[in-house]
Amino acid sequence: MDKEKRDELLNKAMQLFIDHKYEDVTIKLILETLSLHPATFYRYFKDKDDLYYVILCNVSQKKKDFLKNDGQEYVFELMVRDNTAEPLNELEVKFVKTVINLPVDVLLHLYLDLFKDESIAIFKDSLRRLRYDGKLRPDIDDDLISFIYATVQFNLILFYREAGIEEEDLQIKVRKYFDKFFLHGLIKDSEYEEE
């Protein structure tokens, strides 16, 4: 599928997931919305979860590319910066917000089965750079901390649900609180105080 057709298809799919609860999106609705024959859909996607995952991966890649081009030394810098430009367009931002309302089993699958290894690699790379630059506490286990941080993203969403935190500004505030707390435990005290 050429890029233009693919982008058009994924944009329509994003809008579909924005307009409907995940549970209400059926293959039939996807086929109608995307004007696809079932054989064409199944040539590119295994199922609805796979379509959602492909969209989420594209959005995540766009964010990662932005960070790389924005000169971020460490992924952890993004956690505590207040003035990060948003690389996503309005439709993509709305789509990302649908993640919080996914059924728990789908959310668990996305975070722990699909994104975990990728997230662990990104965090581990940042930890290695912090260690190389002499900013990381010497007793930090890269594998353990990377695993914890990658999987805590799932737990934050569960916390928002459990605590009834629907307001995006409050979710961001909680996330920044957690990120600063987490980062403080990783960085040497002298380095953290300088920031």
Tab-separated table of C-alpha atoms in Angstrom, residues 3-192:
chain	number	residue	atom	x	y	z
A	3	LYS	CA	2.120	5.932	1.813
A	4	GLU	CA	-0.685	8.314	0.822
A	5	LYS	CA	-3.305	5.546	0.825
A	6	ARG	CA	-1.916	4.100	4.053
A	7	ASP	CA	-1.987	7.496	5.826
A	8	GLU	CA	-5.559	8.109	4.663
A	9	LEU	CA	-6.626	4.671	5.901
A	10	LEU	CA	-4.927	5.097	9.279
A	11	ASN	CA	-6.401	8.581	9.734
A	12	LYS	CA	-9.892	7.207	9.130
A	13	ALA	CA	-9.190	4.386	11.576
A	14	MET	CA	-7.930	6.862	14.185
A	15	GLN	CA	-11.127	8.862	13.835
A	16	LEU	CA	-13.149	5.665	14.202
A	17	PHE	CA	-11.448	4.822	17.513
A	18	ILE	CA	-11.932	8.420	18.678
A	19	ASP	CA	-15.637	8.440	17.823
A	20	HIS	CA	-16.486	5.009	19.294
A	21	LYS	CA	-15.637	3.063	22.412
A	22	TYR	CA	-13.063	0.390	21.631
A	23	GLU	CA	-15.517	-2.383	22.488
A	24	ASP	CA	-18.057	-0.971	20.018
A	25	VAL	CA	-15.662	-0.972	17.071
A	26	THR	CA	-16.366	-4.129	15.092
A	27	ILE	CA	-14.599	-5.506	12.047
A	28	LYS	CA	-17.765	-4.749	10.082
A	29	LEU	CA	-17.645	-1.101	11.191
A	30	ILE	CA	-13.931	-0.918	10.351
A	31	LEU	CA	-14.523	-2.343	6.873
A	32	GLU	CA	-17.369	0.099	6.210
A	33	THR	CA	-15.469	3.120	7.533
A	34	LEU	CA	-12.262	2.301	5.697
A	35	SER	CA	-14.071	1.119	2.549
A	36	LEU	CA	-12.105	-2.119	2.577
A	37	HIS	CA	-12.893	-5.621	1.439
A	38	PRO	CA	-12.285	-8.169	4.225
A	39	ALA	CA	-9.458	-9.804	2.255
A	40	THR	CA	-7.693	-6.448	1.938
A	41	PHE	CA	-8.072	-5.718	5.653
A	42	TYR	CA	-6.716	-9.125	6.646
A	43	ARG	CA	-3.805	-8.763	4.240
A	44	TYR	CA	-2.508	-5.875	6.369
A	45	PHE	CA	-3.957	-6.508	9.854
A	46	LYS	CA	-4.624	-9.617	11.949
A	47	ASP	CA	-7.584	-8.097	13.755
A	48	LYS	CA	-8.910	-4.931	15.398
A	49	ASP	CA	-6.205	-5.048	18.100
A	50	ASP	CA	-3.536	-5.185	15.420
A	51	LEU	CA	-4.986	-2.164	13.598
A	52	TYR	CA	-5.045	-0.183	16.854
A	53	TYR	CA	-1.489	-1.305	17.637
A	54	VAL	CA	-0.208	-0.260	14.186
A	55	ILE	CA	-1.689	3.209	14.642
A	56	LEU	CA	-0.240	3.502	18.135
A	57	CYS	CA	3.183	2.388	16.882
A	58	ASN	CA	3.125	5.032	14.148
A	59	VAL	CA	2.267	7.738	16.673
A	60	SER	CA	4.943	6.476	19.090
A	61	GLN	CA	7.533	6.456	16.325
A	62	LYS	CA	6.661	10.045	15.456
A	63	LYS	CA	7.250	11.046	19.092
A	64	LYS	CA	10.535	9.127	19.255
A	65	ASP	CA	11.779	10.725	16.039
A	66	PHE	CA	10.861	14.135	17.422
A	67	LEU	CA	12.811	13.510	20.631
A	68	LYS	CA	15.824	12.320	18.694
A	69	ASN	CA	15.725	15.375	16.412
A	70	ASP	CA	15.022	17.698	19.359
A	71	GLY	CA	18.401	16.822	20.834
A	72	GLN	CA	17.154	14.959	23.882
A	73	GLU	CA	20.080	13.382	25.643
A	74	TYR	CA	17.945	11.180	27.847
A	75	VAL	CA	14.351	10.055	27.647
A	76	PHE	CA	14.130	11.148	31.304
A	77	GLU	CA	14.594	14.792	30.313
A	78	LEU	CA	11.207	14.639	28.643
A	79	MET	CA	9.650	13.595	31.937
A	80	VAL	CA	10.472	16.785	33.765
A	81	ARG	CA	10.364	19.361	30.963
A	82	ASP	CA	7.310	21.595	30.985
A	83	ASN	CA	7.775	23.176	27.581
A	84	THR	CA	7.982	20.154	25.314
A	85	ALA	CA	6.612	20.897	21.865
A	86	GLU	CA	3.956	18.469	20.683
A	87	PRO	CA	5.036	16.644	17.515
A	88	LEU	CA	1.606	15.081	16.966
A	89	ASN	CA	-1.218	16.596	14.976
A	90	GLU	CA	-4.662	17.154	16.520
A	91	LEU	CA	-6.060	13.828	15.306
A	92	GLU	CA	-3.083	11.904	16.710
A	93	VAL	CA	-3.363	13.674	20.071
A	94	LYS	CA	-7.057	12.746	20.280
A	95	PHE	CA	-6.243	9.152	19.332
A	96	VAL	CA	-3.580	8.823	22.050
A	97	LYS	CA	-6.185	9.910	24.591
A	98	THR	CA	-8.269	6.830	23.711
A	99	VAL	CA	-5.667	4.575	25.328
A	100	ILE	CA	-6.916	5.374	28.829
A	101	ASN	CA	-10.344	3.939	27.973
A	102	LEU	CA	-9.162	0.668	26.447
A	103	PRO	CA	-10.399	-2.526	28.078
A	104	VAL	CA	-7.833	-3.674	30.646
A	105	ASP	CA	-6.977	-6.866	28.733
A	106	VAL	CA	-6.212	-4.867	25.561
A	107	LEU	CA	-4.230	-2.306	27.537
A	108	LEU	CA	-2.292	-5.055	29.267
A	109	HIS	CA	-1.531	-6.693	25.917
A	110	LEU	CA	-0.340	-3.393	24.412
A	111	TYR	CA	1.910	-2.430	27.286
A	112	LEU	CA	3.257	-5.738	28.477
A	113	ASP	CA	3.357	-7.794	25.293
A	114	LEU	CA	3.950	-5.263	22.544
A	115	PHE	CA	5.544	-2.089	23.936
A	116	LYS	CA	7.454	-3.490	26.915
A	117	ASP	CA	10.598	-4.607	25.069
A	118	GLU	CA	10.777	-1.415	23.028
A	119	SER	CA	10.253	0.757	26.115
A	120	ILE	CA	12.827	-1.186	28.107
A	121	ALA	CA	15.409	-0.658	25.352
A	122	ILE	CA	14.747	3.098	25.239
A	123	PHE	CA	15.025	3.504	29.027
A	124	LYS	CA	18.065	1.259	29.234
A	125	ASP	CA	19.817	3.384	26.610
A	126	SER	CA	19.059	6.538	28.612
A	127	LEU	CA	20.347	4.912	31.800
A	128	ARG	CA	23.576	3.948	30.030
A	129	ARG	CA	24.068	7.531	28.888
A	130	LEU	CA	23.375	8.850	32.387
A	131	ARG	CA	25.904	6.339	33.752
A	132	TYR	CA	28.483	7.279	31.120
A	133	ASP	CA	28.020	10.986	31.951
A	134	GLY	CA	28.520	10.257	35.654
A	135	LYS	CA	24.989	11.321	36.657
A	136	LEU	CA	23.506	7.926	37.539
A	137	ARG	CA	23.792	6.481	41.021
A	138	PRO	CA	26.290	3.579	40.880
A	139	ASP	CA	23.948	1.078	42.571
A	140	ILE	CA	21.226	1.261	39.884
A	141	ASP	CA	20.432	-2.001	38.093
A	142	ASP	CA	19.674	-0.980	34.493
A	143	ASP	CA	17.587	-4.058	33.695
A	144	LEU	CA	15.381	-3.802	36.780
A	145	ILE	CA	14.810	-0.041	36.553
A	146	SER	CA	14.074	-0.202	32.823
A	147	PHE	CA	11.538	-2.975	33.371
A	148	ILE	CA	9.873	-1.105	36.233
A	149	TYR	CA	9.597	2.132	34.289
A	150	ALA	CA	8.297	0.433	31.139
A	151	THR	CA	5.572	-1.423	33.018
A	152	VAL	CA	4.584	1.481	35.282
A	153	GLN	CA	2.982	3.217	32.289
A	154	PHE	CA	0.248	0.590	32.449
A	155	ASN	CA	-0.121	1.115	36.197
A	156	LEU	CA	-0.467	4.890	35.841
A	157	ILE	CA	-3.430	4.416	33.529
A	158	LEU	CA	-4.990	2.016	36.021
A	159	PHE	CA	-4.397	4.600	38.756
A	160	TYR	CA	-6.151	7.310	36.720
A	161	ARG	CA	-9.115	4.984	36.269
A	162	GLU	CA	-9.216	3.872	39.910
A	163	ALA	CA	-8.903	7.435	41.232
A	164	GLY	CA	-11.399	8.772	38.672
A	165	ILE	CA	-8.838	11.179	37.221
A	166	GLU	CA	-10.321	12.103	33.853
A	167	GLU	CA	-9.011	15.657	33.523
A	168	GLU	CA	-5.959	15.653	31.275
A	169	ASP	CA	-4.171	18.431	33.185
A	170	LEU	CA	-4.439	16.444	36.408
A	171	GLN	CA	-3.189	13.285	34.665
A	172	ILE	CA	-0.167	15.251	33.439
A	173	LYS	CA	0.422	16.640	36.933
A	174	VAL	CA	0.347	13.135	38.440
A	175	ARG	CA	2.653	11.856	35.685
A	176	LYS	CA	5.171	14.678	36.250
A	177	TYR	CA	5.072	14.062	40.007
A	178	PHE	CA	5.790	10.381	39.470
A	179	ASP	CA	8.503	11.076	36.884
A	180	LYS	CA	10.326	13.579	39.116
A	181	PHE	CA	10.094	11.161	42.043
A	182	PHE	CA	11.387	8.310	39.878
A	183	LEU	CA	14.187	10.400	38.384
A	184	HIS	CA	15.275	11.623	41.833
A	185	GLY	CA	15.911	8.022	42.871
A	186	LEU	CA	18.166	7.421	39.862
A	187	ILE	CA	20.324	10.513	39.780
A	188	LYS	CA	23.201	11.184	42.163
A	189	ASP	CA	22.050	13.643	44.822
A	190	SER	CA	24.606	16.231	43.763
A	191	GLU	CA	23.433	16.051	40.125
A	192	TYR	CA	19.749	16.275	41.061
